[in-house]
PDB file of C-alpha atoms in Angstrom:
ATOM      1  CA  MET A 126      -0.491  11.657  58.443  1.00 61.00           C
ATOM      2  CA  ALA A 127       2.722  12.776  60.213  1.00 78.00           C
ATOM      3  CA  GLU A 128       4.101  15.777  58.652  1.00 93.00           C
ATOM      4  CA  LYS A 129       7.665  15.007  59.448  1.00 95.00           C
ATOM      5  CA  THR A 130       9.721  11.659  60.279  1.00 96.00           C
ATOM      6  CA  ILE A 131      13.262  11.101  61.025  1.00 98.00           C
ATOM      7  CA  ILE A 132      15.206   8.369  59.724  1.00 98.00           C
ATOM      8  CA  ALA A 133      18.384   7.077  61.862  1.00 98.00           C
ATOM      9  CA  ILE A 134      21.270   5.517  59.862  1.00 98.00           C
ATOM     10  CA  GLY A 135      22.482   2.595  61.474  1.00 97.00           C
ATOM     11  CA  GLN A 136      24.615  -0.447  60.331  1.00 96.00           C
ATOM     12  CA  LYS A 137      22.430  -1.536  57.556  1.00 97.00           C
ATOM     13  CA  PRO A 138      23.434  -1.277  53.793  1.00 97.00           C
ATOM     14  CA  VAL A 139      22.590   2.265  52.440  1.00 97.00           C
ATOM     15  CA  ALA A 140      19.859   1.033  50.161  1.00 97.00           C
ATOM     16  CA  ASN A 141      17.741   0.034  53.231  1.00 98.00           C
ATOM     17  CA  TYR A 142      17.580   3.709  54.091  1.00 98.00           C
ATOM     18  CA  ALA A 143      16.819   4.727  50.816  1.00 97.00           C
ATOM     19  CA  LEU A 144      14.155   2.222  50.744  1.00 97.00           C
ATOM     20  CA  ALA A 145      12.768   3.741  54.034  1.00 98.00           C
ATOM     21  CA  VAL A 146      12.641   7.082  52.564  1.00 97.00           C
ATOM     22  CA  ALA A 147      10.416   5.937  49.598  1.00 96.00           C
ATOM     23  CA  HIS A 148       8.439   4.075  52.243  1.00 96.00           C
ATOM     24  CA  ARG A 149       7.652   7.104  54.295  1.00 96.00           C
ATOM     25  CA  HIS A 150       7.077   9.227  51.137  1.00 95.00           C
ATOM     26  CA  GLY A 151       4.466   6.603  49.972  1.00 95.00           C
ATOM     27  CA  GLU A 152       3.021   7.168  53.618  1.00 95.00           C
ATOM     28  CA  GLY A 153       2.571  10.998  52.704  1.00 94.00           C
ATOM     29  CA  VAL A 154       5.163  12.283  55.178  1.00 96.00           C
ATOM     30  CA  LYS A 155       6.185  15.594  53.840  1.00 96.00           C
ATOM     31  CA  VAL A 156       9.538  16.212  55.103  1.00 97.00           C
ATOM     32  CA  ILE A 157      12.014  12.963  55.932  1.00 98.00           C
ATOM     33  CA  THR A 158      14.812  13.995  57.696  1.00 98.00           C
ATOM     34  CA  ILE A 159      17.988  11.210  57.863  1.00 98.00           C
ATOM     35  CA  ARG A 160      20.083  11.637  60.798  1.00 98.00           C
ATOM     36  CA  ALA A 161      23.556   9.917  61.192  1.00 97.00           C
ATOM     37  CA  ARG A 162      26.261  10.568  63.622  1.00 96.00           C
ATOM     38  CA  GLY A 163      30.094  10.084  63.533  1.00 93.00           C
ATOM     39  CA  ALA A 164      31.511   7.806  60.910  1.00 91.00           C
ATOM     40  CA  ARG A 165      28.078   7.007  59.467  1.00 95.00           C
ATOM     41  CA  ILE A 166      27.679  10.711  58.475  1.00 96.00           C
ATOM     42  CA  GLY A 167      28.355  10.169  54.975  1.00 95.00           C
ATOM     43  CA  ILE A 168      26.057   7.241  54.612  1.00 97.00           C
ATOM     44  CA  ALA A 169      23.373   9.770  55.382  1.00 97.00           C
ATOM     45  CA  ALA A 170      24.246  11.789  52.296  1.00 97.00           C
ATOM     46  CA  ASP A 171      24.466   8.689  50.289  1.00 97.00           C
ATOM     47  CA  ALA A 172      21.207   7.514  51.405  1.00 97.00           C
ATOM     48  CA  ALA A 173      19.592  10.798  50.414  1.00 97.00           C
ATOM     49  CA  ASN A 174      21.263  11.040  46.822  1.00 97.00           C
ATOM     50  CA  MET A 175      20.026   7.358  46.473  1.00 97.00           C
ATOM     51  CA  ALA A 176      16.368   8.170  47.361  1.00 96.00           C
ATOM     52  CA  LEU A 177      16.468  11.329  44.989  1.00 95.00           C
ATOM     53  CA  ASN A 178      17.822   9.095  42.383  1.00 95.00           C
ATOM     54  CA  MET A 179      14.740   6.796  42.545  1.00 94.00           C
ATOM     55  CA  GLY A 180      12.874   9.296  40.560  1.00 91.00           C
ATOM     56  CA  LEU A 181      10.310   9.975  43.571  1.00 91.00           C
ATOM     57  CA  PRO A 182       8.993  13.521  43.693  1.00 94.00           C
ATOM     58  CA  LEU A 183      11.160  14.646  46.511  1.00 96.00           C
ATOM     59  CA  ARG A 184      13.579  17.423  46.285  1.00 96.00           C
ATOM     60  CA  ARG A 185      16.852  18.256  48.493  1.00 96.00           C
ATOM     61  CA  GLY A 186      16.016  20.050  51.788  1.00 95.00           C
ATOM     62  CA  GLU A 187      18.223  21.847  54.031  1.00 94.00           C
ATOM     63  CA  ALA A 188      20.941  19.989  56.316  1.00 96.00           C
ATOM     64  CA  ARG A 189      21.709  20.725  59.866  1.00 96.00           C
ATOM     65  CA  TRP A 190      25.026  19.909  61.938  1.00 97.00           C
ATOM     66  CA  GLY A 191      26.134  19.723  65.356  1.00 96.00           C
ATOM     67  CA  GLN A 192      27.925  17.844  67.939  1.00 96.00           C
ATOM     68  CA  GLU A 193      26.423  15.713  70.824  1.00 96.00           C
ATOM     69  CA  ASP A 194      27.838  13.478  73.492  1.00 93.00           C
ATOM     70  CA  GLY A 195      28.473  10.013  72.019  1.00 87.00           C
ATOM     71  CA  PRO A 196      28.217   6.430  73.497  1.00 83.00           C
ATOM     72  CA  LYS A 197      31.621   6.792  75.426  1.00 86.00           C
ATOM     73  CA  GLY A 198      30.856  10.387  76.433  1.00 87.00           C
ATOM     74  CA  ARG A 199      32.955  11.988  73.960  1.00 90.00           C
ATOM     75  CA  PRO A 200      31.736  14.424  71.772  1.00 94.00           C
ATOM     76  CA  VAL A 201      30.529  13.058  68.181  1.00 96.00           C
ATOM     77  CA  SER A 202      29.371  14.744  65.174  1.00 97.00           C
ATOM     78  CA  TRP A 203      25.997  14.598  63.656  1.00 97.00           C
ATOM     79  CA  ILE A 204      24.337  15.440  60.691  1.00 97.00           C
ATOM     80  CA  GLU A 205      20.490  15.915  59.602  1.00 98.00           C
ATOM     81  CA  ILE A 206      19.549  15.984  55.853  1.00 97.00           C
ATOM     82  CA  ASP A 207      16.048  16.916  54.720  1.00 97.00           C
ATOM     83  CA  LEU A 208      14.261  15.378  51.713  1.00 98.00           C
ATOM     84  CA  ALA A 209      10.928  17.312  51.190  1.00 97.00           C
ATOM     85  CA  ALA A 210       8.155  15.969  48.980  1.00 95.00           C
ATOM     86  CA  THR A 211       7.111  18.008  45.978  1.00 94.00           C
ATOM     87  CA  ALA A 212       3.859  18.985  44.587  1.00 68.00           C
ATOM     88  CA  ALA A 213       2.294  15.797  43.076  1.00 56.00           C
TER      89      ALA A 213
ATOM     90  CA  MET B 139      40.167  40.141  52.142  1.00 61.00           C
ATOM     91  CA  ALA B 140      38.142  37.559  50.995  1.00 78.00           C
ATOM     92  CA  GLU B 141      34.439  37.223  52.223  1.00 93.00           C
ATOM     93  CA  LYS B 142      34.356  33.532  51.570  1.00 95.00           C
ATOM     94  CA  THR B 143      36.926  30.505  51.237  1.00 97.00           C
ATOM     95  CA  ILE B 144      36.392  26.965  50.779  1.00 98.00           C
ATOM     96  CA  ILE B 145      38.595  24.383  52.454  1.00 98.00           C
ATOM     97  CA  ALA B 146      38.510  20.815  50.862  1.00 98.00           C
ATOM     98  CA  ILE B 147      38.785  18.007  53.318  1.00 98.00           C
ATOM     99  CA  GLY B 148      41.615  15.502  51.897  1.00 97.00           C
ATOM    100  CA  GLN B 149      43.856  12.690  53.608  1.00 96.00           C
ATOM    101  CA  LYS B 150      45.376  14.905  56.290  1.00 97.00           C
ATOM    102  CA  PRO B 151      44.315  14.477  60.167  1.00 97.00           C
ATOM    103  CA  VAL B 152      41.173  16.428  61.149  1.00 97.00           C
ATOM    104  CA  ALA B 153      42.929  18.809  63.243  1.00 97.00           C
ATOM    105  CA  ASN B 154      44.562  19.839  60.249  1.00 98.00           C
ATOM    106  CA  TYR B 155      41.363  21.605  58.923  1.00 98.00           C
ATOM    107  CA  ALA B 156      40.158  22.660  61.965  1.00 97.00           C
ATOM    108  CA  LEU B 157      43.508  24.942  62.313  1.00 97.00           C
ATOM    109  CA  ALA B 158      43.021  25.653  58.537  1.00 98.00           C
ATOM    110  CA  VAL B 159      39.781  27.343  59.451  1.00 97.00           C
ATOM    111  CA  ALA B 160      41.331  29.083  62.396  1.00 96.00           C
ATOM    112  CA  HIS B 161      44.023  30.455  60.155  1.00 96.00           C
ATOM    113  CA  ARG B 162      41.523  31.761  57.265  1.00 96.00           C
ATOM    114  CA  HIS B 163      39.355  33.502  60.282  1.00 95.00           C
ATOM    115  CA  GLY B 164      42.406  35.033  61.725  1.00 95.00           C
ATOM    116  CA  GLU B 165      42.856  36.489  58.114  1.00 95.00           C
ATOM    117  CA  GLY B 166      39.254  37.920  58.417  1.00 94.00           C
ATOM    118  CA  VAL B 167      37.619  35.554  56.138  1.00 96.00           C
ATOM    119  CA  LYS B 168      33.969  36.292  56.813  1.00 96.00           C
ATOM    120  CA  VAL B 169      32.140  32.594  55.606  1.00 97.00           C
ATOM    121  CA  ILE B 170      34.335  29.557  55.642  1.00 98.00           C
ATOM    122  CA  THR B 171      33.138  26.479  53.719  1.00 98.00           C
ATOM    123  CA  ILE B 172      34.214  23.028  54.603  1.00 98.00           C
ATOM    124  CA  ARG B 173      33.711  20.813  51.635  1.00 98.00           C
ATOM    125  CA  ALA B 174      34.248  16.844  51.582  1.00 98.00           C
ATOM    126  CA  ARG B 175      33.086  14.037  49.396  1.00 96.00           C
ATOM    127  CA  GLY B 176      32.561  10.467  49.931  1.00 93.00           C
ATOM    128  CA  ALA B 177      34.006   8.609  52.847  1.00 91.00           C
ATOM    129  CA  ARG B 178      35.192  12.026  54.128  1.00 95.00           C
ATOM    130  CA  ILE B 179      31.980  13.515  54.469  1.00 96.00           C
ATOM    131  CA  GLY B 180      31.914  12.783  58.438  1.00 95.00           C
ATOM    132  CA  ILE B 181      35.481  14.420  58.725  1.00 97.00           C
ATOM    133  CA  ALA B 182      34.297  17.635  57.435  1.00 97.00           C
ATOM    134  CA  ALA B 183      31.670  17.550  60.216  1.00 97.00           C
ATOM    135  CA  ASP B 184      34.417  16.705  62.854  1.00 97.00           C
ATOM    136  CA  ALA B 185      36.610  19.765  61.739  1.00 97.00           C
ATOM    137  CA  ALA B 186      33.870  22.071  61.922  1.00 97.00           C
ATOM    138  CA  ASN B 187      33.138  20.990  65.257  1.00 97.00           C
ATOM    139  CA  MET B 188      36.680  21.075  66.145  1.00 97.00           C
ATOM    140  CA  ALA B 189      36.912  24.410  64.983  1.00 96.00           C
ATOM    141  CA  LEU B 190      34.003  25.673  67.116  1.00 95.00           C
ATOM    142  CA  ASN B 191      35.362  24.110  70.178  1.00 95.00           C
ATOM    143  CA  MET B 192      38.454  26.381  69.952  1.00 94.00           C
ATOM    144  CA  GLY B 193      36.538  29.253  71.170  1.00 91.00           C
ATOM    145  CA  LEU B 194      36.934  31.298  68.108  1.00 91.00           C
ATOM    146  CA  PRO B 195      34.146  33.947  67.359  1.00 94.00           C
ATOM    147  CA  LEU B 196      32.455  31.494  64.974  1.00 96.00           C
ATOM    148  CA  ARG B 197      29.124  30.229  64.704  1.00 96.00           C
ATOM    149  CA  ARG B 198      27.389  27.448  62.887  1.00 96.00           C
ATOM    150  CA  GLY B 199      26.259  28.296  59.470  1.00 95.00           C
ATOM    151  CA  GLU B 200      24.067  26.307  56.880  1.00 94.00           C
ATOM    152  CA  ALA B 201      25.364  23.132  55.286  1.00 96.00           C
ATOM    153  CA  ARG B 202      24.635  22.028  51.899  1.00 96.00           C
ATOM    154  CA  TRP B 203      24.306  18.617  50.071  1.00 97.00           C
ATOM    155  CA  GLY B 204      24.596  17.004  46.784  1.00 97.00           C
ATOM    156  CA  GLN B 205      25.979  14.296  44.510  1.00 96.00           C
ATOM    157  CA  GLU B 206      28.453  14.890  41.617  1.00 96.00           C
ATOM    158  CA  ASP B 207      30.701  12.828  39.376  1.00 93.00           C
ATOM    159  CA  GLY B 208      33.637  11.377  41.311  1.00 87.00           C
ATOM    160  CA  PRO B 209      37.057   9.953  40.061  1.00 83.00           C
ATOM    161  CA  LYS B 210      35.762   6.780  38.378  1.00 86.00           C
ATOM    162  CA  GLY B 211      32.478   8.409  36.772  1.00 87.00           C
ATOM    163  CA  ARG B 212      30.274   6.954  39.367  1.00 90.00           C
ATOM    164  CA  PRO B 213      28.116   9.415  41.309  1.00 94.00           C
ATOM    165  CA  VAL B 214      29.784  10.526  44.847  1.00 96.00           C
ATOM    166  CA  SER B 215      27.978  12.672  47.715  1.00 97.00           C
ATOM    167  CA  TRP B 216      29.394  15.671  48.807  1.00 97.00           C
ATOM    168  CA  ILE B 217      28.711  18.123  51.683  1.00 97.00           C
ATOM    169  CA  GLU B 218      29.409  21.776  52.291  1.00 98.00           C
ATOM    170  CA  ILE B 219      29.391  23.004  55.894  1.00 97.00           C
ATOM    171  CA  ASP B 220      29.659  26.934  56.492  1.00 97.00           C
ATOM    172  CA  LEU B 221      31.298  28.699  59.465  1.00 98.00           C
ATOM    173  CA  ALA B 222      30.566  32.188  59.643  1.00 97.00           C
ATOM    174  CA  ALA B 223      32.338  34.960  61.674  1.00 95.00           C
ATOM    175  CA  THR B 224      30.666  36.429  64.458  1.00 94.00           C
ATOM    176  CA  ALA B 225      30.926  40.082  65.439  1.00 68.00           C
ATOM    177  CA  ALA B 226      34.161  40.781  67.202  1.00 56.00           C
TER     178      ALA B 226
END
């Protein structure tokens, strides 16, 4: 089983990403990273908090942030938020 | 001089917050935290990246995230992003 995975925030409702976290967690992934860029960054935090509120054995991990080239060549901010599985 | 300060993201243009970072840095503050909630979270990352792009002796610091009660009693996501002064 993979130790880590990344869930990229797109255009779906926030609950979809929280459920994706639950699914990956159920598969045994140890660290689940939620990644978003630009205007979707707030959705990453919402999805992570929603996943925590589901009562799964997950804890807040670290967050990273930065900037990269966006689709139009302009710089776009990104964030990565980690959720870590706790001991069962 | 304060070791730390917090800049809260509100309704102003993102450049205002990047300039606030520069101002605090100029005052000698060592760690400048940009904080935002809800839909403004992406603005915090944008302001932090903009401040870095100004060429000031700052580096990316850690980021923290969580959830707290919002103005309507509903939970709202928050993020804090640190910018740390580098050695002159």
